[in-house]
mmCIF file of C-alpha atoms in Angstrom:
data_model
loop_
_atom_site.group_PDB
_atom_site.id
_atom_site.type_symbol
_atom_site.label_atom_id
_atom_site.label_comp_id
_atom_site.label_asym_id
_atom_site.label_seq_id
_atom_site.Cartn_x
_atom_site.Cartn_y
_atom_site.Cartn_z
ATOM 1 C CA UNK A 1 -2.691 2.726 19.494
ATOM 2 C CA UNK A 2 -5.173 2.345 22.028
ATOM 3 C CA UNK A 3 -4.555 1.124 25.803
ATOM 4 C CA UNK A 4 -7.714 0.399 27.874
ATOM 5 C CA UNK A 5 -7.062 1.851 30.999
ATOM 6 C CA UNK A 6 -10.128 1.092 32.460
ATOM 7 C CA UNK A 7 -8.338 -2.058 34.335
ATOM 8 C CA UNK A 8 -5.811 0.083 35.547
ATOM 9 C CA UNK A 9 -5.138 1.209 39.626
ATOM 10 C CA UNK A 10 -4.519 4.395 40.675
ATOM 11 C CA UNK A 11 -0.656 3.611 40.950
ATOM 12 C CA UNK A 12 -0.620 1.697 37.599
ATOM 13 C CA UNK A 13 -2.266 4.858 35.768
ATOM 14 C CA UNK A 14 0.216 7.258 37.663
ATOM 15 C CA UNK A 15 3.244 5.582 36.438
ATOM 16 C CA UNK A 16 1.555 5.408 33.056
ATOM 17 C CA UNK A 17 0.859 8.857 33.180
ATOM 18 C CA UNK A 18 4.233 9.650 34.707
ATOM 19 C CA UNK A 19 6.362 7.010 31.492
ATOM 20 C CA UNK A 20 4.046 9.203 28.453
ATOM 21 C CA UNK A 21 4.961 12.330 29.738
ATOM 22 C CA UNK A 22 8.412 11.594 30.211
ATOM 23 C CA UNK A 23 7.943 10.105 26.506
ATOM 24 C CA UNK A 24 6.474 13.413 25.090
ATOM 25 C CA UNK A 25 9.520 15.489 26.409
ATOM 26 C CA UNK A 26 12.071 13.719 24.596
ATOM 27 C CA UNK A 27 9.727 13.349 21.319
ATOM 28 C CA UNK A 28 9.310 17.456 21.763
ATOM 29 C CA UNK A 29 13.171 18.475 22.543
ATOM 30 C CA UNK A 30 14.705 16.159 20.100
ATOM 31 C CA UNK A 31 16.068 18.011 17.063
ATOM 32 C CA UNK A 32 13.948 18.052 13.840
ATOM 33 C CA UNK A 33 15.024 15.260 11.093
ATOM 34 C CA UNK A 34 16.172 17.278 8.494
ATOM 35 C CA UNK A 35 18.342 19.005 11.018
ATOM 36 C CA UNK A 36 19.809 15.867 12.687
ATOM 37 C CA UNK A 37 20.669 15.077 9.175
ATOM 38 C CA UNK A 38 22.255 18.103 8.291
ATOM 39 C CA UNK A 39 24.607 17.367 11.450
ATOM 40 C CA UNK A 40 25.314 14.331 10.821
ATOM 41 C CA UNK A 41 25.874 14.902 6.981
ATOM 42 C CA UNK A 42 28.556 18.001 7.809
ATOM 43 C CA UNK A 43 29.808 15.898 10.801
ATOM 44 C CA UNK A 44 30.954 13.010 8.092
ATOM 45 C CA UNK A 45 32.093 15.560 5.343
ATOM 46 C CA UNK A 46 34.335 17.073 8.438
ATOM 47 C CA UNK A 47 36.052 13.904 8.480
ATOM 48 C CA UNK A 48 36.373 13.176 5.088
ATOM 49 C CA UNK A 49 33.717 10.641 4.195
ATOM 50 C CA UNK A 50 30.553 10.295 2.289
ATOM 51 C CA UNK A 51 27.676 8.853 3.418
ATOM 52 C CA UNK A 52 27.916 7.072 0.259
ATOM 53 C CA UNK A 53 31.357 5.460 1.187
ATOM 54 C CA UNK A 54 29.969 4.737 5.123
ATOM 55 C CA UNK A 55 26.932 3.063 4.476
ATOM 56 C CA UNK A 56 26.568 2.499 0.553
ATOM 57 C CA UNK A 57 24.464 3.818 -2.246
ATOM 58 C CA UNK A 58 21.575 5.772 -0.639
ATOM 59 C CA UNK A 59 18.336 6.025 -1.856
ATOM 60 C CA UNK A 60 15.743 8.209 -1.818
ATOM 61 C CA UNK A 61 12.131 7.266 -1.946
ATOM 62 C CA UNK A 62 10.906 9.773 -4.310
ATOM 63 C CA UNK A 63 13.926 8.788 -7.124
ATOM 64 C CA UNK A 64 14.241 5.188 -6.754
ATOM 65 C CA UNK A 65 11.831 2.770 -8.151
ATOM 66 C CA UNK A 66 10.429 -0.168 -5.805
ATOM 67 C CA UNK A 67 12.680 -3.197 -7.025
ATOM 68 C CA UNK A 68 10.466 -6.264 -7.656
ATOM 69 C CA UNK A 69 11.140 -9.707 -6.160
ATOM 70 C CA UNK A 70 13.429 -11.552 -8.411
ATOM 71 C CA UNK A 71 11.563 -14.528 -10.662
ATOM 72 C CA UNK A 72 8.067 -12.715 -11.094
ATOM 73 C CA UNK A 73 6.841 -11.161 -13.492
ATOM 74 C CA UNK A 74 5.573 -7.353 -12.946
ATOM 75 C CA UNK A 75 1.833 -6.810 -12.935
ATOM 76 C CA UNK A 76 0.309 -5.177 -15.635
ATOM 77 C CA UNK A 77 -0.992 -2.005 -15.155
ATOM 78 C CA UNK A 78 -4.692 -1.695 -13.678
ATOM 79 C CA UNK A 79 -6.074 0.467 -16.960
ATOM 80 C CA UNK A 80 -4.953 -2.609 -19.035
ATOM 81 C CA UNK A 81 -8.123 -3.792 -21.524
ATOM 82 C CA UNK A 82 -9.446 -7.003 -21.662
ATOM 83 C CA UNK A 83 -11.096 -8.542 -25.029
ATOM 84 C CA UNK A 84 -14.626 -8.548 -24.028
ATOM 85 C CA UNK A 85 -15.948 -12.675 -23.412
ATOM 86 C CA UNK A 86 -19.961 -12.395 -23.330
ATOM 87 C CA UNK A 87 -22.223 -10.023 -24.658
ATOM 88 C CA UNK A 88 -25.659 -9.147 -23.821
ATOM 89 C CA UNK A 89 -27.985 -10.201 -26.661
ATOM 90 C CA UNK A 90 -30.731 -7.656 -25.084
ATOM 91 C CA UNK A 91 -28.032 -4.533 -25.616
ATOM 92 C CA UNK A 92 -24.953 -5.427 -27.662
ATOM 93 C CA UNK A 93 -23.315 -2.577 -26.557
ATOM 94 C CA UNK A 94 -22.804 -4.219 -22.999
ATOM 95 C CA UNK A 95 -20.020 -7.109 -22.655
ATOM 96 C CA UNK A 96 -18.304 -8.719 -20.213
ATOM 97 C CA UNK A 97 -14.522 -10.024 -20.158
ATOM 98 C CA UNK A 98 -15.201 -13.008 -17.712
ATOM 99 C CA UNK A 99 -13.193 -11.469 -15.095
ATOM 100 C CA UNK A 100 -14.355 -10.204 -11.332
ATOM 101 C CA UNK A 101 -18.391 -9.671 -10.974
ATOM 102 C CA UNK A 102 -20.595 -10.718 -13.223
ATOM 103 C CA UNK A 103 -22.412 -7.899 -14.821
ATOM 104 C CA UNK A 104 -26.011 -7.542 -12.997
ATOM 105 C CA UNK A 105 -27.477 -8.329 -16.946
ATOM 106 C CA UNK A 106 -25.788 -11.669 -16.841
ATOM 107 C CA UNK A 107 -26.464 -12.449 -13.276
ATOM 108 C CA UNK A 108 -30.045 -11.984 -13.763
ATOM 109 C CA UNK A 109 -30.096 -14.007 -17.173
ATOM 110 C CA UNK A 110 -28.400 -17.195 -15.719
ATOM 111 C CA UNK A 111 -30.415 -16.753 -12.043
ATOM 112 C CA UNK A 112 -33.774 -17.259 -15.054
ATOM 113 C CA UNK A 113 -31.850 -20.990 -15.938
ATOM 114 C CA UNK A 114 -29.650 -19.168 -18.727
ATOM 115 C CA UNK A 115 -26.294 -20.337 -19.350
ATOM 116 C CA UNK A 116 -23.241 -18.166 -19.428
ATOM 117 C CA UNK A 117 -21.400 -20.090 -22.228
ATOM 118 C CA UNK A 118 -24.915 -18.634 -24.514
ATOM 119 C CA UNK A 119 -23.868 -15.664 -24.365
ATOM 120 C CA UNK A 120 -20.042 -16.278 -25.498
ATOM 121 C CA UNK A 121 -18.829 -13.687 -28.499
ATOM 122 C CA UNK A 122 -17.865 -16.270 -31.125
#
């Protein structure tokens, strides 16, 4: 975050001065997460609850999957092959699926007045 002070008077900068300091003290004498959770996880146990039973299933990031929206399909992965479209008559070896860029060989064949359906694989 960035705040351009360079607009700001003397009394404007003190007071912002004055609200991030007061900001940094209660961001450095807060207790840690994992210990706040501890607390609060003995603190319902105490009282015979789980945090399941207060607030529901929890999840963890690490364990849990990312749920997709319902009605879509998932994507397939980004390693998944292609059949390959084109070919390059000058190297057969180098072919093209039709999909993003076209390969600088077939760029520079149709930019000469070549068309790409020539170079389809039947």
């Amino acid at each position: 975050m960035v705040i351009n002070v360079s607009g700001l008077s003397a009394k404007e900068l003190k007071a912002l001065i004055a609200q991030a300091e007061k900001q940094q003290t209660k961001v450095l004498t807060r207790p840690k997460a994992a210990a706040m959770r501890a607390k609060i996880n003995q603190y319902v146990k105490d009282h015979g609850y789980t945090i399941e039973e207060l607030y529901g299933a929890v999840s963890t990031a690490s364990s849990e999957t990312p749920k997709r929206p319902s009605g879509r399909r998932p994507r397939k992965s980004a390693g998944s092959k292609v059949a390959p479209k084109y070919r390059n008559p000058a190297n057969l070896s180098e072919t093209w699926s039709g999909r993003g860029r076209q390969p600088r060989w077939l760029a520079a064949l149709v930019q000469k007045g070549k068309e790409p359906s020539e170079f389809l694989i039947k």
